[in-house]
mmCIF file of C-alpha atoms in Angstrom:
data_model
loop_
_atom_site.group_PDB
_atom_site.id
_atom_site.type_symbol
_atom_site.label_atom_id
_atom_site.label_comp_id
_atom_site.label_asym_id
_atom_site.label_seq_id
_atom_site.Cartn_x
_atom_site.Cartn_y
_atom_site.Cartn_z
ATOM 1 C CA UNK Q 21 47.560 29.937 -80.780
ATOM 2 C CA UNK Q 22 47.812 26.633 -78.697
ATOM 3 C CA UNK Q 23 51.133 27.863 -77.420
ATOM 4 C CA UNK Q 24 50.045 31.323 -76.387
ATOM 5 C CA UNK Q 25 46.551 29.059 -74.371
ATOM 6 C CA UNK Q 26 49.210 27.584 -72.424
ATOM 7 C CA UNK Q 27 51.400 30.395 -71.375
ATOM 8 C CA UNK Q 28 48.139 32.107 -69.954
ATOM 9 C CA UNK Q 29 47.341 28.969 -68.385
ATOM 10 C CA UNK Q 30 50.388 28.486 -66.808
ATOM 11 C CA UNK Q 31 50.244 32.356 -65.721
ATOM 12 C CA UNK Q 32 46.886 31.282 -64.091
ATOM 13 C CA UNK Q 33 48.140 28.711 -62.725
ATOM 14 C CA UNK Q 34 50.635 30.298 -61.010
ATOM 15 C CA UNK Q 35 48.620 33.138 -59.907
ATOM 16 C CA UNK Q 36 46.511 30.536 -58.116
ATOM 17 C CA UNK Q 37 49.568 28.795 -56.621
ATOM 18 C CA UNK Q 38 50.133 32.232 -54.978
ATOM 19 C CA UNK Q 39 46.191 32.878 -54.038
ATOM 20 C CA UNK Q 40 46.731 29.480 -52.130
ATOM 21 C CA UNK Q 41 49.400 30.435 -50.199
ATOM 22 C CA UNK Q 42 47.933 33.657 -49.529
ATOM 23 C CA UNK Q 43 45.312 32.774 -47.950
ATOM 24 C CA UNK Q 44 46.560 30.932 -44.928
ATOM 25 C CA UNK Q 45 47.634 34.084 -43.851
ATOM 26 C CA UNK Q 46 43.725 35.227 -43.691
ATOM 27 C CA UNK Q 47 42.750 31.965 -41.980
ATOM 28 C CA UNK Q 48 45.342 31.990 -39.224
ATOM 29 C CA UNK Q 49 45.960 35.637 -39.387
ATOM 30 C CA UNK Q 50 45.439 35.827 -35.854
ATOM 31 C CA UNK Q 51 47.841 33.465 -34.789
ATOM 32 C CA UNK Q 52 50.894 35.418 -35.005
ATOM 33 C CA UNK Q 53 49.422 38.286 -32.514
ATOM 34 C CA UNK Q 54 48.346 35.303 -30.084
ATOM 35 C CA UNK Q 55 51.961 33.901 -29.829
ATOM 36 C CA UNK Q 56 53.171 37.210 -29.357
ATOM 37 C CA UNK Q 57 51.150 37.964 -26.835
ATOM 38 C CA UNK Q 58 52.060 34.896 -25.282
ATOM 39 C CA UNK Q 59 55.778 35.868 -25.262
ATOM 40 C CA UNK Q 60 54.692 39.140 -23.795
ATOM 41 C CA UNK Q 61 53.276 37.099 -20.783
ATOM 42 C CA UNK Q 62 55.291 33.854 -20.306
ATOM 43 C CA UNK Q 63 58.446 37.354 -20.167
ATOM 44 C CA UNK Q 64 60.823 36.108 -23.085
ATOM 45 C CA UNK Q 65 62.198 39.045 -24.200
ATOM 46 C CA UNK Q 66 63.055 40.371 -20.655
ATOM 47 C CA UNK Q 67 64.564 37.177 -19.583
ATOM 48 C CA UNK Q 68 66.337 37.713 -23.164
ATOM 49 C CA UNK Q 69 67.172 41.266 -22.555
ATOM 50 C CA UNK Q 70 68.414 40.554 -18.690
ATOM 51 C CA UNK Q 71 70.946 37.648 -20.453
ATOM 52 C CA UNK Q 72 74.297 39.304 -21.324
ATOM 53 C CA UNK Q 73 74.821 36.416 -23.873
ATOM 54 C CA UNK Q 74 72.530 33.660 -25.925
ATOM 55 C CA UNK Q 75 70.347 31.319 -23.573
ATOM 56 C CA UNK Q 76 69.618 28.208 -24.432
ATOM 57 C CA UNK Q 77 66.040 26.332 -24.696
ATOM 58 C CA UNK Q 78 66.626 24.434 -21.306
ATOM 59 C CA UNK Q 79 68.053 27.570 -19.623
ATOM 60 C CA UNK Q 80 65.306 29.922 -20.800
ATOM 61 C CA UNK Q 81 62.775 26.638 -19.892
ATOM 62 C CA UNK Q 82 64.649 26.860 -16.328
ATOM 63 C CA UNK Q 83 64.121 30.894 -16.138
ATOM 64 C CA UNK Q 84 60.190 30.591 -17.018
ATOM 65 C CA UNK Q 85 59.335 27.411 -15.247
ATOM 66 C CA UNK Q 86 57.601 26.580 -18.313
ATOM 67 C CA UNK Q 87 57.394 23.445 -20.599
ATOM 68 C CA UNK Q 88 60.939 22.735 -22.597
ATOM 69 C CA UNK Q 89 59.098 20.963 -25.666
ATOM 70 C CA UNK Q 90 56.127 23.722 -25.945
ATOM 71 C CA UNK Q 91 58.410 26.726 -25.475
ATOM 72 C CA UNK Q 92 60.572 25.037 -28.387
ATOM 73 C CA UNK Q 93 57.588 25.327 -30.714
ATOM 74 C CA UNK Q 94 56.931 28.270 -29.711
ATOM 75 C CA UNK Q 95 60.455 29.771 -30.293
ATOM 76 C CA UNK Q 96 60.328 27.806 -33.358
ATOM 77 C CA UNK Q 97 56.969 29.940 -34.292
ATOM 78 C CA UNK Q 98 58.724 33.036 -33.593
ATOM 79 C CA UNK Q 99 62.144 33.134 -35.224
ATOM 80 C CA UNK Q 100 60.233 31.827 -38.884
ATOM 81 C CA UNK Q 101 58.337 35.296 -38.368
ATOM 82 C CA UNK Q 102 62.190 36.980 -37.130
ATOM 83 C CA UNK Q 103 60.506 38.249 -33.833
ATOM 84 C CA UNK Q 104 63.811 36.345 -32.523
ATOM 85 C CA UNK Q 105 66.614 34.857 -34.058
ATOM 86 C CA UNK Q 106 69.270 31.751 -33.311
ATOM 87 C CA UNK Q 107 72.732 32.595 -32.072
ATOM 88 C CA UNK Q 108 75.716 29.864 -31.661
ATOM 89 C CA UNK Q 109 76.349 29.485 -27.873
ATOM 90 C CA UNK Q 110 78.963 27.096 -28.302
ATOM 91 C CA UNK Q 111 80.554 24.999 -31.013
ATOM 92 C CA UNK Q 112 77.678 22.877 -31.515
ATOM 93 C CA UNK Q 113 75.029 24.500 -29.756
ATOM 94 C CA UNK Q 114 72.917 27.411 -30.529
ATOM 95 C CA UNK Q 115 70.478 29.608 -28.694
ATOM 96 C CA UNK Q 116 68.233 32.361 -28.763
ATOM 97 C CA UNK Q 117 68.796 35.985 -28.530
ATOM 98 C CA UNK Q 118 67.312 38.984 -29.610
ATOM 99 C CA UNK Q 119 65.952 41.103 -33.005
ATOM 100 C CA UNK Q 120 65.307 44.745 -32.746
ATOM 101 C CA UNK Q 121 61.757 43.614 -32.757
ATOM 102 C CA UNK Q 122 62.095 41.993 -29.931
ATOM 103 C CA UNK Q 123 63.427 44.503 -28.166
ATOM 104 C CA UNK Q 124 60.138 45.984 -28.472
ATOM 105 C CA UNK Q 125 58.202 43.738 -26.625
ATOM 106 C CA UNK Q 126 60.355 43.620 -23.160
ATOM 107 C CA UNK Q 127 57.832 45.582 -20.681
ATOM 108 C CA UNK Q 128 60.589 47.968 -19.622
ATOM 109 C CA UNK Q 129 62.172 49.005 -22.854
ATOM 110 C CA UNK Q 130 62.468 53.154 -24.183
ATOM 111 C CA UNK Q 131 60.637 52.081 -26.778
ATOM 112 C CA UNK Q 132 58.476 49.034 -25.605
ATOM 113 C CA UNK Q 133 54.950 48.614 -27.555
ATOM 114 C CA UNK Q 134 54.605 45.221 -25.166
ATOM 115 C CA UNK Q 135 51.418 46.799 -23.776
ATOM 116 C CA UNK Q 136 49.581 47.823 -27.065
ATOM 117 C CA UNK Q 137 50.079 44.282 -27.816
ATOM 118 C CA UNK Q 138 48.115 43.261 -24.827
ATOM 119 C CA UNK Q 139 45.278 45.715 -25.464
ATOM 120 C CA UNK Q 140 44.642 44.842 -28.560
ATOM 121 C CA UNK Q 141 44.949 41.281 -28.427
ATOM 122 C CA UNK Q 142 42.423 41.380 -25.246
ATOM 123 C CA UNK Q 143 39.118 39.598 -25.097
ATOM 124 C CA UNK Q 144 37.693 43.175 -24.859
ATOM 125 C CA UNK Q 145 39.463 44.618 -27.916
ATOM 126 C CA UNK Q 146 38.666 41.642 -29.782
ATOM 127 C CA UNK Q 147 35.593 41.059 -29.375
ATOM 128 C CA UNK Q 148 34.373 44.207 -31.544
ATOM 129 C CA UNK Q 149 35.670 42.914 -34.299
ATOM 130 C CA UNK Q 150 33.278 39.859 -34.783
ATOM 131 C CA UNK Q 151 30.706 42.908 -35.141
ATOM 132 C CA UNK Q 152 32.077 44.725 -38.071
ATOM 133 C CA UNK Q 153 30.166 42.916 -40.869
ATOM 134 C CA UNK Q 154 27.075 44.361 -38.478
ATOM 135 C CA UNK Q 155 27.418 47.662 -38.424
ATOM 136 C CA UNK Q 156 28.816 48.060 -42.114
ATOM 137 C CA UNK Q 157 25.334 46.853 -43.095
ATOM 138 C CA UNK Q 158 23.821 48.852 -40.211
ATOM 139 C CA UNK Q 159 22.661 46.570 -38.399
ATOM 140 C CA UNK Q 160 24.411 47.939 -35.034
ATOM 141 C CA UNK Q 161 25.349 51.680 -34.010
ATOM 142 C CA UNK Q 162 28.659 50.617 -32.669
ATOM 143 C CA UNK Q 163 30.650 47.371 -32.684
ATOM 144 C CA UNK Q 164 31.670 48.360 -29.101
ATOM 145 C CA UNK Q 165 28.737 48.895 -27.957
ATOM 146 C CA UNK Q 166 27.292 45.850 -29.304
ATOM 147 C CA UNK Q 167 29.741 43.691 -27.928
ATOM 148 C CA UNK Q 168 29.873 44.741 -23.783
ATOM 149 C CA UNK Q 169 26.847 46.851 -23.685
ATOM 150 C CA UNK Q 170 28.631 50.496 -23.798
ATOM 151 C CA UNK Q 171 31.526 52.982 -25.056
ATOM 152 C CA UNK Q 172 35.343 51.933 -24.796
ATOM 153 C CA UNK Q 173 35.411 54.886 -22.435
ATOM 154 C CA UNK Q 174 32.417 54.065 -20.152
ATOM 155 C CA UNK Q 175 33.749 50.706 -19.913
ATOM 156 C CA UNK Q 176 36.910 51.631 -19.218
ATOM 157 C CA UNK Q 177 35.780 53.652 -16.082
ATOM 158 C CA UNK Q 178 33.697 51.145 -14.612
ATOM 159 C CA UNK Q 179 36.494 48.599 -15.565
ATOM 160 C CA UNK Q 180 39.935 50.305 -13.742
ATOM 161 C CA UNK Q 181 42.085 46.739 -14.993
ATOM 162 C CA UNK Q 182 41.241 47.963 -18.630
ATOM 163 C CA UNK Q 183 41.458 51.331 -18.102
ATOM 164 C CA UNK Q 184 45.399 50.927 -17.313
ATOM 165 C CA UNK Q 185 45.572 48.838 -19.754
ATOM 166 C CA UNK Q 186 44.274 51.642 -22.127
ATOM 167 C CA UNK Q 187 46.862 53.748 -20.322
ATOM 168 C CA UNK Q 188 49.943 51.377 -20.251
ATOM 169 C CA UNK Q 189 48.670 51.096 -24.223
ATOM 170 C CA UNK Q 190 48.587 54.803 -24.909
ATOM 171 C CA UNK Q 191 51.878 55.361 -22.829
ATOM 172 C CA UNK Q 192 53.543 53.379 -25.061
ATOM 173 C CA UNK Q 193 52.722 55.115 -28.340
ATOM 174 C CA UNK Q 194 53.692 58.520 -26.552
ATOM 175 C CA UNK Q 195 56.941 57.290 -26.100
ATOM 176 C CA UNK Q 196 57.564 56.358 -29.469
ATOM 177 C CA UNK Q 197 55.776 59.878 -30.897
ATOM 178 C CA UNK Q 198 57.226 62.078 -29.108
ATOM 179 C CA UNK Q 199 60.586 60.810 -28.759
ATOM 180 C CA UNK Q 200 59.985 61.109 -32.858
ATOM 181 C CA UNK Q 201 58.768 64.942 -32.727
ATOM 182 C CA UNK Q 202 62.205 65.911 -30.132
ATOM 183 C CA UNK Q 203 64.160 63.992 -33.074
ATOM 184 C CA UNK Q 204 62.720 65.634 -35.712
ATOM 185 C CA UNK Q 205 60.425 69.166 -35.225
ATOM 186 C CA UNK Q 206 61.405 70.117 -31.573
ATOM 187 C CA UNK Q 207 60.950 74.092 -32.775
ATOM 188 C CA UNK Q 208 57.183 73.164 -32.595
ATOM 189 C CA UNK Q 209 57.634 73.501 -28.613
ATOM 190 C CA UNK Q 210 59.763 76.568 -29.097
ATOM 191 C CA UNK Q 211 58.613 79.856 -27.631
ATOM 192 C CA UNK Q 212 55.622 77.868 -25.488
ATOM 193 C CA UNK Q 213 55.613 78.409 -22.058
ATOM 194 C CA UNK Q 214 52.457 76.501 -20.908
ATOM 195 C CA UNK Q 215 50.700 73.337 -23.105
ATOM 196 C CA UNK Q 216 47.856 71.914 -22.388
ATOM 197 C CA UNK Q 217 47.430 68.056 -22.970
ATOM 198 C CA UNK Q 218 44.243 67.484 -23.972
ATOM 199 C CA UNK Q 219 43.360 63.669 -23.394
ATOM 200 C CA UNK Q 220 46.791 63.004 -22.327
ATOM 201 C CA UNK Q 221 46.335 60.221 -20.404
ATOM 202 C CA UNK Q 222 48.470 59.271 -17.543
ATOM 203 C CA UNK Q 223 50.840 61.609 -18.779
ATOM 204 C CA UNK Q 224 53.225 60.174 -20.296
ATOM 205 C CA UNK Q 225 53.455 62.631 -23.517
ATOM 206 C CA UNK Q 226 53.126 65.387 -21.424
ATOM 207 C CA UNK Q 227 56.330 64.610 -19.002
ATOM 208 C CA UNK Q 228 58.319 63.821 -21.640
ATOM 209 C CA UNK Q 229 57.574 67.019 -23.908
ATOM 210 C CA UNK Q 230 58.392 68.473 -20.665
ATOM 211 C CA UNK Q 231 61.885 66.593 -20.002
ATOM 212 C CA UNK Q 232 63.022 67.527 -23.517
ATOM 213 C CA UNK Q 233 61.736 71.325 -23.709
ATOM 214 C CA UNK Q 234 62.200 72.090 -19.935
ATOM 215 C CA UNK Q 235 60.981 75.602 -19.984
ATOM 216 C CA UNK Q 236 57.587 74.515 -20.578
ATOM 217 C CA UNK Q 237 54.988 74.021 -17.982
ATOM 218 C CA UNK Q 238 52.311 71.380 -18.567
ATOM 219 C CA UNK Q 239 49.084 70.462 -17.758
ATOM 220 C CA UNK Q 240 47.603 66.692 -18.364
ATOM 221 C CA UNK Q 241 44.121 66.733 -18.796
ATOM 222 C CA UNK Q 242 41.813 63.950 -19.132
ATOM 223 C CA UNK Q 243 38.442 62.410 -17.453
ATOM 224 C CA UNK Q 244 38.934 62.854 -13.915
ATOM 225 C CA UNK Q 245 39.173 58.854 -13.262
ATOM 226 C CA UNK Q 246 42.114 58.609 -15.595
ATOM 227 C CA UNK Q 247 43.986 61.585 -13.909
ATOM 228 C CA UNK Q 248 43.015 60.244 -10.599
ATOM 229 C CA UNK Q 249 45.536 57.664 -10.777
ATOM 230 C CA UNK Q 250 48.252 59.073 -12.866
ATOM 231 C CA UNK Q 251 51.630 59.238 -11.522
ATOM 232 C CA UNK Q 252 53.347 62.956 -10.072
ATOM 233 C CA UNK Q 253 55.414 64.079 -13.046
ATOM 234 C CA UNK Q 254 57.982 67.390 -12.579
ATOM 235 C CA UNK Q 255 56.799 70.362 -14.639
ATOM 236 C CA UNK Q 256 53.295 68.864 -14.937
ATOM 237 C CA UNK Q 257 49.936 69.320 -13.195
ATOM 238 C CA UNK Q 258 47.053 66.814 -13.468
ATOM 239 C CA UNK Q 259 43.944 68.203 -14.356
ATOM 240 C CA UNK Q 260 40.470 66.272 -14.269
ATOM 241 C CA UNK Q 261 37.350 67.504 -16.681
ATOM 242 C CA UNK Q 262 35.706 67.005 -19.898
ATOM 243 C CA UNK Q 263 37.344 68.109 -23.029
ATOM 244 C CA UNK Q 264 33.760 68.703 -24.171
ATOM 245 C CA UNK Q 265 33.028 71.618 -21.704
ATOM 246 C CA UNK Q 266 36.078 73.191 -21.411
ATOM 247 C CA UNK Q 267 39.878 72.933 -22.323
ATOM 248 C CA UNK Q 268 42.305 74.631 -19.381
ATOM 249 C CA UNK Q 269 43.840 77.733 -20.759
ATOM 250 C CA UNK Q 270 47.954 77.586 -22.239
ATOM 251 C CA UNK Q 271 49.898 79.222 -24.621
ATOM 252 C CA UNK Q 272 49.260 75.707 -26.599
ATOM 253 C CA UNK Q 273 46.779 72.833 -27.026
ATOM 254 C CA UNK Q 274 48.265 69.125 -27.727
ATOM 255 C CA UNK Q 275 46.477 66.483 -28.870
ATOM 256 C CA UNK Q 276 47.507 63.011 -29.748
ATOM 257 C CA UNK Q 277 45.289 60.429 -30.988
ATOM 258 C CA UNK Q 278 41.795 61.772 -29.697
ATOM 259 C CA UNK Q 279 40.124 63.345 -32.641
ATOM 260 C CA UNK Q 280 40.689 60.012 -34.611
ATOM 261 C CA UNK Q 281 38.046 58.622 -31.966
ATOM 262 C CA UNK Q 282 35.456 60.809 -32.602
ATOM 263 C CA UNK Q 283 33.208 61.890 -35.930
ATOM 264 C CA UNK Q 284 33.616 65.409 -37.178
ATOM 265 C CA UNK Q 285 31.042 67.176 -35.850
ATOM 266 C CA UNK Q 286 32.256 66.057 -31.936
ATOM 267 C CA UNK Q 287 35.917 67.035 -33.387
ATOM 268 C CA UNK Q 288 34.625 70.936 -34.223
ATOM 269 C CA UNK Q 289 33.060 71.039 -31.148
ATOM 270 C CA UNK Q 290 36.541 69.980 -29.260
ATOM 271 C CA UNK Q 291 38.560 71.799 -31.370
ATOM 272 C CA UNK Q 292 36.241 75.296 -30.798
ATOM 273 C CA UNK Q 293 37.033 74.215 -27.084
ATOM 274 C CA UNK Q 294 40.940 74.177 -27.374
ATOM 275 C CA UNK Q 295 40.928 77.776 -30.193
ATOM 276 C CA UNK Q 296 39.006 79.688 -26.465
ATOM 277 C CA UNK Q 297 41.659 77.752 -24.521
ATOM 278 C CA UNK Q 298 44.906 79.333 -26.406
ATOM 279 C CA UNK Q 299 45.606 83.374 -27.335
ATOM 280 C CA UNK Q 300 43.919 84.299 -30.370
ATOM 281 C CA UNK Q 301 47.536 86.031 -31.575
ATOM 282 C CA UNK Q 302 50.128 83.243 -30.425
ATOM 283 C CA UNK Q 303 48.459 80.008 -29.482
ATOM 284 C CA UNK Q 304 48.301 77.138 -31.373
ATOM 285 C CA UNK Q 305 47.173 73.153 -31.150
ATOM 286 C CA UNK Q 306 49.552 70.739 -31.685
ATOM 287 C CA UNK Q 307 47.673 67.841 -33.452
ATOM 288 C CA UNK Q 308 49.582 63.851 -33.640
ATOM 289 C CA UNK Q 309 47.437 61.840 -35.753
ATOM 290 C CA UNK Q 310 47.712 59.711 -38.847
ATOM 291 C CA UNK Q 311 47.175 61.474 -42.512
ATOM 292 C CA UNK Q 312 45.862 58.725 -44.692
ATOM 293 C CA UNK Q 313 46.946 58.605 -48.339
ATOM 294 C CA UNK Q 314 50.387 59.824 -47.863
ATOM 295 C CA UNK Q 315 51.720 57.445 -50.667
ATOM 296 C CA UNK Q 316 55.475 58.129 -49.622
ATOM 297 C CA UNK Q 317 55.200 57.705 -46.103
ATOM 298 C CA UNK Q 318 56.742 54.680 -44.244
ATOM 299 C CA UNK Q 319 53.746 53.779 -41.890
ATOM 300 C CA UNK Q 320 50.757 54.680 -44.969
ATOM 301 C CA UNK Q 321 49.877 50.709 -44.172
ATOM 302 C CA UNK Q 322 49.466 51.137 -40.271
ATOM 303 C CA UNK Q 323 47.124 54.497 -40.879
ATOM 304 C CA UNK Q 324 44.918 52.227 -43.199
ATOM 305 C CA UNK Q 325 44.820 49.795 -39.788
ATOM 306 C CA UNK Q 326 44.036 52.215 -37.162
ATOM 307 C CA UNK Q 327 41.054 53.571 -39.636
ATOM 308 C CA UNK Q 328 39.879 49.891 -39.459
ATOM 309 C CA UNK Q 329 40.706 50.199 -35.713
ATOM 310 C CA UNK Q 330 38.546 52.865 -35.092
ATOM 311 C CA UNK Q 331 35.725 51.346 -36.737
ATOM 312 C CA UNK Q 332 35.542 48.256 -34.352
ATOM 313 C CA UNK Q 333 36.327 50.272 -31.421
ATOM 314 C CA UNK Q 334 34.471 53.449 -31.533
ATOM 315 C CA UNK Q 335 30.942 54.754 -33.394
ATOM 316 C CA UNK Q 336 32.194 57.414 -34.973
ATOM 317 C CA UNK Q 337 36.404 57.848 -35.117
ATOM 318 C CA UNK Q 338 37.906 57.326 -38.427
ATOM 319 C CA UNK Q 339 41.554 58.331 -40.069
ATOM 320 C CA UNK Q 340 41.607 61.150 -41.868
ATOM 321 C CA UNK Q 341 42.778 62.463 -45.043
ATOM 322 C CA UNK Q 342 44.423 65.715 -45.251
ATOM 323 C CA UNK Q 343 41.475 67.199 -46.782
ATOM 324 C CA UNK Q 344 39.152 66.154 -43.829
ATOM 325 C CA UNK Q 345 41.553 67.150 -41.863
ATOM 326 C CA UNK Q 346 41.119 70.721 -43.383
ATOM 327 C CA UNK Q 347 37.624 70.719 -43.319
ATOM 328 C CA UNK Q 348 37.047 70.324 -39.403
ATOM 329 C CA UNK Q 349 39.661 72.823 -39.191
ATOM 330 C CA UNK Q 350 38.146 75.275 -41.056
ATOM 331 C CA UNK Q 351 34.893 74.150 -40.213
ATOM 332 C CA UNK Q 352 36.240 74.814 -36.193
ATOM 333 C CA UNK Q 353 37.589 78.350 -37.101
ATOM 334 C CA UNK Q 354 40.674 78.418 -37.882
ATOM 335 C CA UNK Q 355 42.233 80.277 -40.342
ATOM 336 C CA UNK Q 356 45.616 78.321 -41.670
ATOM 337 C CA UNK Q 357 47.887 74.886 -40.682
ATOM 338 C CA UNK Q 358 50.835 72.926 -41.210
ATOM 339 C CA UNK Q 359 51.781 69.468 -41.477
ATOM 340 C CA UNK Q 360 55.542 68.037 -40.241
ATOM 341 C CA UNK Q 361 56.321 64.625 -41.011
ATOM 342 C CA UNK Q 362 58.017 62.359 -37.913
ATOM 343 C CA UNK Q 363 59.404 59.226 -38.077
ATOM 344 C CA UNK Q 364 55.792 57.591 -36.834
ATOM 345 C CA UNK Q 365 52.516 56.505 -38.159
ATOM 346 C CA UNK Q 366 51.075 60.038 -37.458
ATOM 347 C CA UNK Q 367 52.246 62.916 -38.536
ATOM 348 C CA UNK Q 368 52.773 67.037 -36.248
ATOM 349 C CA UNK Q 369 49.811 68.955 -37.470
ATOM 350 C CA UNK Q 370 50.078 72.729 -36.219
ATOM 351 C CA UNK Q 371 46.405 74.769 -36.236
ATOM 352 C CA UNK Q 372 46.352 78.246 -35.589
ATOM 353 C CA UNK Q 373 43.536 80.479 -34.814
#
């Protein structure tokens, strides 16, 4: 009996070991997006993606202008969590050179997430979250709101600094999505001749849907202060408005990431907007978003974030199961839809009339 006290002991003992290591990670959680973002702005991982070979700490010191002994702590920081990693540079000396994680923070790279970085780690995006015990016990409407006074998106427009940052943000999640719906369920742009991006931004998505499917012709549409200054794109028109009113007419409505911001009743009332925007017989919407509870899917962890997301950054957008899902479908009026898995946190949801 004795013996079998101490094995549990020991058990409990070790479980509180591990419940004491754990929880550094909660009280300095924060401190690995802060260095990051720091790398992001002091421009490591261009000055490591511009070097053909390893740099050293006093060559990369040289490059930045920047402190040798603080940028060795932080490079120290940073290869422990494999954001970079050592490489010999000579027989007795090593350097630093880069991780395929790293290669995600240069500003300029296919596949560069540097700018969601900086949005989120903000002032403005972080300040929201020091609300969420608030409004979980109702004591504010919106953890937004109660932090700067209004919406993300009126602040935005009377902010333009944040609102490219929003842009630069969302720009770089279109790259990654749609380059991962071309890989893997291009036939979903087959047959289309005109799409409508709904909330698209500066677009990005839009110009490259249209660079990979070329016989489409496409039309970004989005708050007129965010098309305003978006960049000329071939094949695509810019198109200022409220998604609320009225959705441009196309053979196809796309939407990526803007009925996660939004509660269900505002997402029937969009989505009634985009079914009298497509033909009743052949149109569709094209729907990227995140499917929580898809127990097999790479990214399940990062759809469980962005729910948490959307609760300190809007009042009413959550994630969505694939049942709610259904139900503001259905609710909308349509009649049937499928779901395409990509290699992304979201997942190709087709609606059709």
């Amino acid at each position: 009996m004795n013996e079998q006290i101490g094995i549990v002991e020991k058990i409990v003992s070790k479980e509180e070991a591990k419940a004491q290591q754990e929880i550094w990670k909660y009280v300095f959680g924060f401190t690995p997006m802060a260095v990051v973002k720091c790398a992001i702005e002091l421009g490591i991982p261009d000055v490591l993606e511009n070097n053909e070979t390893p740099i050293t700490l006093n060559e990369l010191a040289t490059k930045l202008g920047c402190s040798m002994p603080l940028l060795h702590r932080i490079m120290r920081f940073l290869i422990q969590y494999k954001i970079f990693q050592e490489a010999p540079v000579s027989e007795t000396g090593v350097g630093y050179s880069h991780t395929p994680l790293s290669r995600l923070l240069t500003t300029c790279g296919k596949h560069s997430m540097a700018n969601f970085v900086l949005l989120e780690s903000s002032p403005i995006m972080l300040a929201p979250w020091h609300k969420l015990s608030a409004i979980v016990l109702g004591k504010e409407e919106s953890t937004f709101e109660a932090a700067h006074g209004g919406d993300v998106w009126g602040f935005a427009a009377a902010n333009p600094g944040h609102s490219k940052l929003i842009d630069d943000a969302m720009a770089c999640d279109a790259r990654v999505a749609v380059g991962a719906m071309v890989e893997g369920c291009q036939e979903v742009f087959k047959e289309l001749r005109t799409v409508v991006d709904v909330g698209g931004g500066d677009g990005t998505a839009l110009r490259l849907i249209v660079e990979a499917c070329p016989w489409i012709s496409g039309i970004n549409f989005d708050l007129p202060h965010v098309v305003s200054v978006a960049p000329a794109c071939k094949g695509v028109v810019h198109a200022g408005g409220d998604m609320f009113d009225q959705v441009p007419k196309a053979d196809a409505v796309y939407l990526m990431k803007v009925l996660h911001d939004w509660g269900d009743k505002e997402c029937i009332h969009i989505l009634k907007k985009c079914r009298e925007a497509i033909p009743h017989d052949t149109g569709k919407v094209i729907i990227v978003e995140a499917v929580v509870g898809q127990e097999n899917h790479e990214f399940k962890d990062v759809a469980l974030m962005m729910d948490m997301v959307m609760m300190a950054h809007t009042r009413k957008g959550k994630e969505r199961t694939i049942e709610e899902w259904s139900y503001v479908f259905q609710e909308a009026g349509f009649s049937r839809y499928t779901t395409k898995h990509i290699l992304a946190y979201q997942s190709v949801i087709e609606v059709y009339p």
